[in-house]
C-alpha atoms as a PDB file:
ATOM      1  CA  MET A   1      -8.058   3.879   1.546  1.00  0.00           C
ATOM      2  CA  THR A   2      -8.149   6.311   4.457  1.00  0.00           C
ATOM      3  CA  VAL A   3     -10.820   6.518   7.126  1.00  0.00           C
ATOM      4  CA  MET A   4     -12.105   9.741   5.578  1.00  0.00           C
ATOM      5  CA  GLU A   5     -12.524   8.052   2.184  1.00  0.00           C
ATOM      6  CA  THR A   6     -14.558   5.130   3.504  1.00  0.00           C
ATOM      7  CA  GLY A   7     -17.568   7.200   4.562  1.00  0.00           C
ATOM      8  CA  SER A   8     -20.855   6.487   2.844  1.00  0.00           C
ATOM      9  CA  ALA A   9     -23.298   9.154   1.725  1.00  0.00           C
ATOM     10  CA  LEU A  10     -26.217   6.941   2.788  1.00  0.00           C
ATOM     11  CA  ALA A  11     -25.063   5.805   6.217  1.00  0.00           C
ATOM     12  CA  GLU A  12     -22.427   7.589   8.200  1.00  0.00           C
ATOM     13  CA  SER A  13     -19.482   5.297   8.887  1.00  0.00           C
ATOM     14  CA  GLN A  14     -18.254   4.536  12.361  1.00  0.00           C
ATOM     15  CA  TYR A  15     -14.617   4.421  13.419  1.00  0.00           C
ATOM     16  CA  THR A  16     -12.762   3.145  16.440  1.00  0.00           C
ATOM     17  CA  ILE A  17     -10.506   5.390  18.459  1.00  0.00           C
ATOM     18  CA  SER A  18      -7.438   3.688  16.951  1.00  0.00           C
ATOM     19  CA  GLU A  19      -8.717   4.335  13.418  1.00  0.00           C
ATOM     20  CA  VAL A  20      -9.349   7.988  14.257  1.00  0.00           C
ATOM     21  CA  ALA A  21      -5.922   8.278  15.872  1.00  0.00           C
ATOM     22  CA  ALA A  22      -4.289   6.828  12.751  1.00  0.00           C
ATOM     23  CA  GLU A  23      -6.263   9.158  10.468  1.00  0.00           C
ATOM     24  CA  THR A  24      -5.778  12.372  12.448  1.00  0.00           C
ATOM     25  CA  GLY A  25      -2.322  11.868  13.928  1.00  0.00           C
ATOM     26  CA  LEU A  26      -3.763  12.463  17.398  1.00  0.00           C
ATOM     27  CA  THR A  27      -3.155   9.909  20.096  1.00  0.00           C
ATOM     28  CA  ALA A  28      -5.973   7.949  21.693  1.00  0.00           C
ATOM     29  CA  HIS A  29      -5.030   9.720  24.937  1.00  0.00           C
ATOM     30  CA  THR A  30      -5.525  13.129  23.263  1.00  0.00           C
ATOM     31  CA  LEU A  31      -8.867  12.072  21.801  1.00  0.00           C
ATOM     32  CA  ARG A  32     -10.089  10.958  25.219  1.00  0.00           C
ATOM     33  CA  TRP A  33      -8.777  14.210  26.751  1.00  0.00           C
ATOM     34  CA  TYR A  34     -10.625  16.256  24.101  1.00  0.00           C
ATOM     35  CA  GLU A  35     -13.802  14.450  25.115  1.00  0.00           C
ATOM     36  CA  ARG A  36     -13.145  14.966  28.842  1.00  0.00           C
ATOM     37  CA  ILE A  37     -12.556  18.727  28.559  1.00  0.00           C
ATOM     38  CA  GLY A  38     -15.560  19.294  26.308  1.00  0.00           C
ATOM     39  CA  LEU A  39     -13.850  19.791  22.953  1.00  0.00           C
ATOM     40  CA  MET A  40     -15.625  16.813  21.434  1.00  0.00           C
ATOM     41  CA  PRO A  41     -19.369  16.351  21.310  1.00  0.00           C
ATOM     42  CA  HIS A  42     -20.825  13.206  22.822  1.00  0.00           C
ATOM     43  CA  ILE A  43     -19.135  10.214  21.218  1.00  0.00           C
ATOM     44  CA  ASP A  44     -21.366   7.202  20.677  1.00  0.00           C
ATOM     45  CA  ARG A  45     -20.385   3.886  22.203  1.00  0.00           C
ATOM     46  CA  SER A  46     -20.756   0.337  20.933  1.00  0.00           C
ATOM     47  CA  HIS A  47     -22.608  -2.288  22.987  1.00  0.00           C
ATOM     48  CA  THR A  48     -19.210  -3.183  24.493  1.00  0.00           C
ATOM     49  CA  GLY A  49     -18.460   0.422  25.461  1.00  0.00           C
ATOM     50  CA  GLN A  50     -15.971   1.195  22.685  1.00  0.00           C
ATOM     51  CA  ARG A  51     -16.047   4.727  21.328  1.00  0.00           C
ATOM     52  CA  ARG A  52     -17.555   4.956  17.844  1.00  0.00           C
ATOM     53  CA  TYR A  53     -16.595   8.108  15.994  1.00  0.00           C
ATOM     54  CA  ARG A  54     -18.594   9.291  12.990  1.00  0.00           C
ATOM     55  CA  ASP A  55     -17.705  11.332   9.909  1.00  0.00           C
ATOM     56  CA  ARG A  56     -18.999  14.502  11.600  1.00  0.00           C
ATOM     57  CA  ASP A  57     -16.552  13.852  14.473  1.00  0.00           C
ATOM     58  CA  LEU A  58     -13.675  13.573  11.994  1.00  0.00           C
ATOM     59  CA  ARG A  59     -14.721  16.857  10.368  1.00  0.00           C
ATOM     60  CA  TRP A  60     -14.869  18.487  13.811  1.00  0.00           C
ATOM     61  CA  LEU A  61     -11.400  17.123  14.673  1.00  0.00           C
ATOM     62  CA  THR A  62     -10.067  18.554  11.406  1.00  0.00           C
ATOM     63  CA  PHE A  63     -11.491  21.954  12.362  1.00  0.00           C
ATOM     64  CA  LEU A  64     -10.008  21.691  15.863  1.00  0.00           C
ATOM     65  CA  GLY A  65      -6.650  20.947  14.248  1.00  0.00           C
ATOM     66  CA  LYS A  66      -6.925  24.188  12.273  1.00  0.00           C
ATOM     67  CA  LEU A  67      -7.757  26.086  15.456  1.00  0.00           C
ATOM     68  CA  ARG A  68      -4.713  24.521  17.155  1.00  0.00           C
ATOM     69  CA  THR A  69      -2.558  25.610  14.226  1.00  0.00           C
ATOM     70  CA  THR A  70      -3.721  29.190  14.742  1.00  0.00           C
ATOM     71  CA  GLY A  71      -2.390  29.060  18.283  1.00  0.00           C
ATOM     72  CA  MET A  72      -5.856  29.478  19.768  1.00  0.00           C
ATOM     73  CA  PRO A  73      -5.693  28.678  23.487  1.00  0.00           C
ATOM     74  CA  VAL A  74      -7.427  25.440  24.499  1.00  0.00           C
ATOM     75  CA  ALA A  75      -9.742  27.427  26.773  1.00  0.00           C
ATOM     76  CA  ASP A  76     -10.964  29.418  23.749  1.00  0.00           C
ATOM     77  CA  MET A  77     -11.379  26.206  21.762  1.00  0.00           C
ATOM     78  CA  VAL A  78     -13.500  24.761  24.582  1.00  0.00           C
ATOM     79  CA  ARG A  79     -15.531  27.967  24.721  1.00  0.00           C
ATOM     80  CA  TYR A  80     -16.100  27.780  20.963  1.00  0.00           C
ATOM     81  CA  ALA A  81     -17.252  24.144  21.308  1.00  0.00           C
ATOM     82  CA  GLU A  82     -19.646  25.177  24.094  1.00  0.00           C
ATOM     83  CA  LEU A  83     -21.063  27.921  21.877  1.00  0.00           C
ATOM     84  CA  VAL A  84     -21.577  25.491  19.003  1.00  0.00           C
ATOM     85  CA  ARG A  85     -23.472  23.128  21.309  1.00  0.00           C
ATOM     86  CA  ALA A  86     -25.548  26.039  22.643  1.00  0.00           C
ATOM     87  CA  GLY A  87     -27.050  26.659  19.207  1.00  0.00           C
ATOM     88  CA  ASP A  88     -27.529  29.215  16.473  1.00  0.00           C
ATOM     89  CA  HIS A  89     -28.164  32.126  18.835  1.00  0.00           C
ATOM     90  CA  THR A  90     -24.393  32.094  19.563  1.00  0.00           C
ATOM     91  CA  PHE A  91     -23.348  32.933  15.984  1.00  0.00           C
ATOM     92  CA  ALA A  92     -22.259  36.475  16.921  1.00  0.00           C
ATOM     93  CA  GLU A  93     -20.083  35.296  19.813  1.00  0.00           C
ATOM     94  CA  ARG A  94     -18.547  32.504  17.699  1.00  0.00           C
ATOM     95  CA  GLN A  95     -17.803  34.975  14.927  1.00  0.00           C
ATOM     96  CA  ALA A  96     -16.182  37.407  17.382  1.00  0.00           C
ATOM     97  CA  LEU A  97     -13.986  34.639  18.798  1.00  0.00           C
ATOM     98  CA  LEU A  98     -12.850  33.583  15.317  1.00  0.00           C
ATOM     99  CA  GLU A  99     -12.240  37.198  14.265  1.00  0.00           C
ATOM    100  CA  ARG A 100     -10.056  37.730  17.338  1.00  0.00           C
ATOM    101  CA  THR A 101      -8.118  34.582  16.433  1.00  0.00           C
ATOM    102  CA  ARG A 102      -7.737  35.796  12.845  1.00  0.00           C
ATOM    103  CA  ARG A 103      -6.275  39.090  14.131  1.00  0.00           C
ATOM    104  CA  ASP A 104      -3.796  37.135  16.256  1.00  0.00           C
ATOM    105  CA  VAL A 105      -2.821  34.966  13.263  1.00  0.00           C
ATOM    106  CA  ARG A 106      -2.290  38.013  11.062  1.00  0.00           C
ATOM    107  CA  ALA A 107      -0.114  39.627  13.744  1.00  0.00           C
ATOM    108  CA  ARG A 108       1.964  36.434  14.000  1.00  0.00           C
ATOM    109  CA  ILE A 109       2.311  36.297  10.215  1.00  0.00           C
ATOM    110  CA  GLU A 110       3.569  39.895  10.207  1.00  0.00           C
ATOM    111  CA  GLU A 111       6.036  39.091  12.978  1.00  0.00           C
ATOM    112  CA  LEU A 112       7.245  36.022  11.079  1.00  0.00           C
ATOM    113  CA  GLN A 113       7.637  38.067   7.876  1.00  0.00           C
ATOM    114  CA  ASP A 114       9.778  40.595   9.785  1.00  0.00           C
ATOM    115  CA  THR A 115      11.821  37.721  11.214  1.00  0.00           C
ATOM    116  CA  LEU A 116      12.224  36.220   7.748  1.00  0.00           C
ATOM    117  CA  ALA A 117      13.513  39.555   6.438  1.00  0.00           C
ATOM    118  CA  VAL A 118      16.156  39.625   9.199  1.00  0.00           C
ATOM    119  CA  LEU A 119      17.199  36.053   8.378  1.00  0.00           C
ATOM    120  CA  ASP A 120      17.357  36.835   4.646  1.00  0.00           C
ATOM    121  CA  HIS A 121      19.553  39.878   5.358  1.00  0.00           C
ATOM    122  CA  LYS A 122      21.882  37.869   7.615  1.00  0.00           C
ATOM    123  CA  ILE A 123      22.132  35.008   5.093  1.00  0.00           C
ATOM    124  CA  GLY A 124      22.914  37.544   2.358  1.00  0.00           C
ATOM    125  CA  SER A 125      25.651  39.144   4.449  1.00  0.00           C
ATOM    126  CA  TYR A 126      27.254  35.722   4.988  1.00  0.00           C
ATOM    127  CA  ALA A 127      27.137  35.023   1.245  1.00  0.00           C
ATOM    128  CA  VAL A 128      28.902  38.347   0.552  1.00  0.00           C
ATOM    129  CA  ALA A 129      31.463  37.728   3.309  1.00  0.00           C
ATOM    130  CA  ARG A 130      32.229  34.227   2.013  1.00  0.00           C
ATOM    131  CA  SER A 131      32.611  35.546  -1.525  1.00  0.00           C
ATOM    132  CA  GLU A 132      34.969  38.318  -0.382  1.00  0.00           C
ATOM    133  CA  ALA A 133      36.974  35.799   1.680  1.00  0.00           C
ATOM    134  CA  ALA A 134      37.325  33.540  -1.359  1.00  0.00           C
ATOM    135  CA  VAL A 135      38.577  36.438  -3.511  1.00  0.00           C
ATOM    136  CA  SER A 136      41.057  37.446  -0.780  1.00  0.00           C
ATOM    137  CA  ALA A 137      42.286  33.850  -0.465  1.00  0.00           C
ATOM    138  CA  GLU A 138      42.804  33.638  -4.227  1.00  0.00           C
ATOM    139  CA  ALA A 139      44.696  36.934  -4.233  1.00  0.00           C
ATOM    140  CA  ALA A 140      46.882  35.810  -1.354  1.00  0.00           C
ATOM    141  CA  ALA A 141      47.611  32.515  -3.076  1.00  0.00           C
ATOM    142  CA  GLY A 142      48.558  34.385  -6.243  1.00  0.00           C
ATOM    143  CA  ALA A 143      50.902  36.708  -4.355  1.00  0.00           C
ATOM    144  CA  CYS A 144      52.724  33.780  -2.783  1.00  0.00           C
ATOM    145  CA  GLY A 145      52.815  31.786  -5.995  1.00  0.00           C
ATOM    146  CA  PRO A 146      55.854  30.471  -7.904  1.00  0.00           C
END
């Protein structure tokens, strides 16, 4: 059972940094860095000082992972986190930041599609060249035959 599956609807589960690292694929170092730079909200601590992550923290980390996948700069991710903490009056600014990121993602997708078309063309030209070379080799072998 994964960390995400162990959460209870009645009481939010708590997870150690090593459990969160195993679940998310992030290192403990990265999780601490996220906290230091302001990407993570306040993380509760146990009576011994160990970080105790909650389900909401795991959901936030999942969202941050999606933002990382978009290529959003860390500074923009931190700004977004600051806006979330600032409250509902920042909806317009959060939306604008995400819309700008969406435009960037769409532009990258278009660039990748163009790149894929070039690769497909080049692969196709090699397939034709190999086929023609095979036919030529067969013809040459037949001309030199017994």
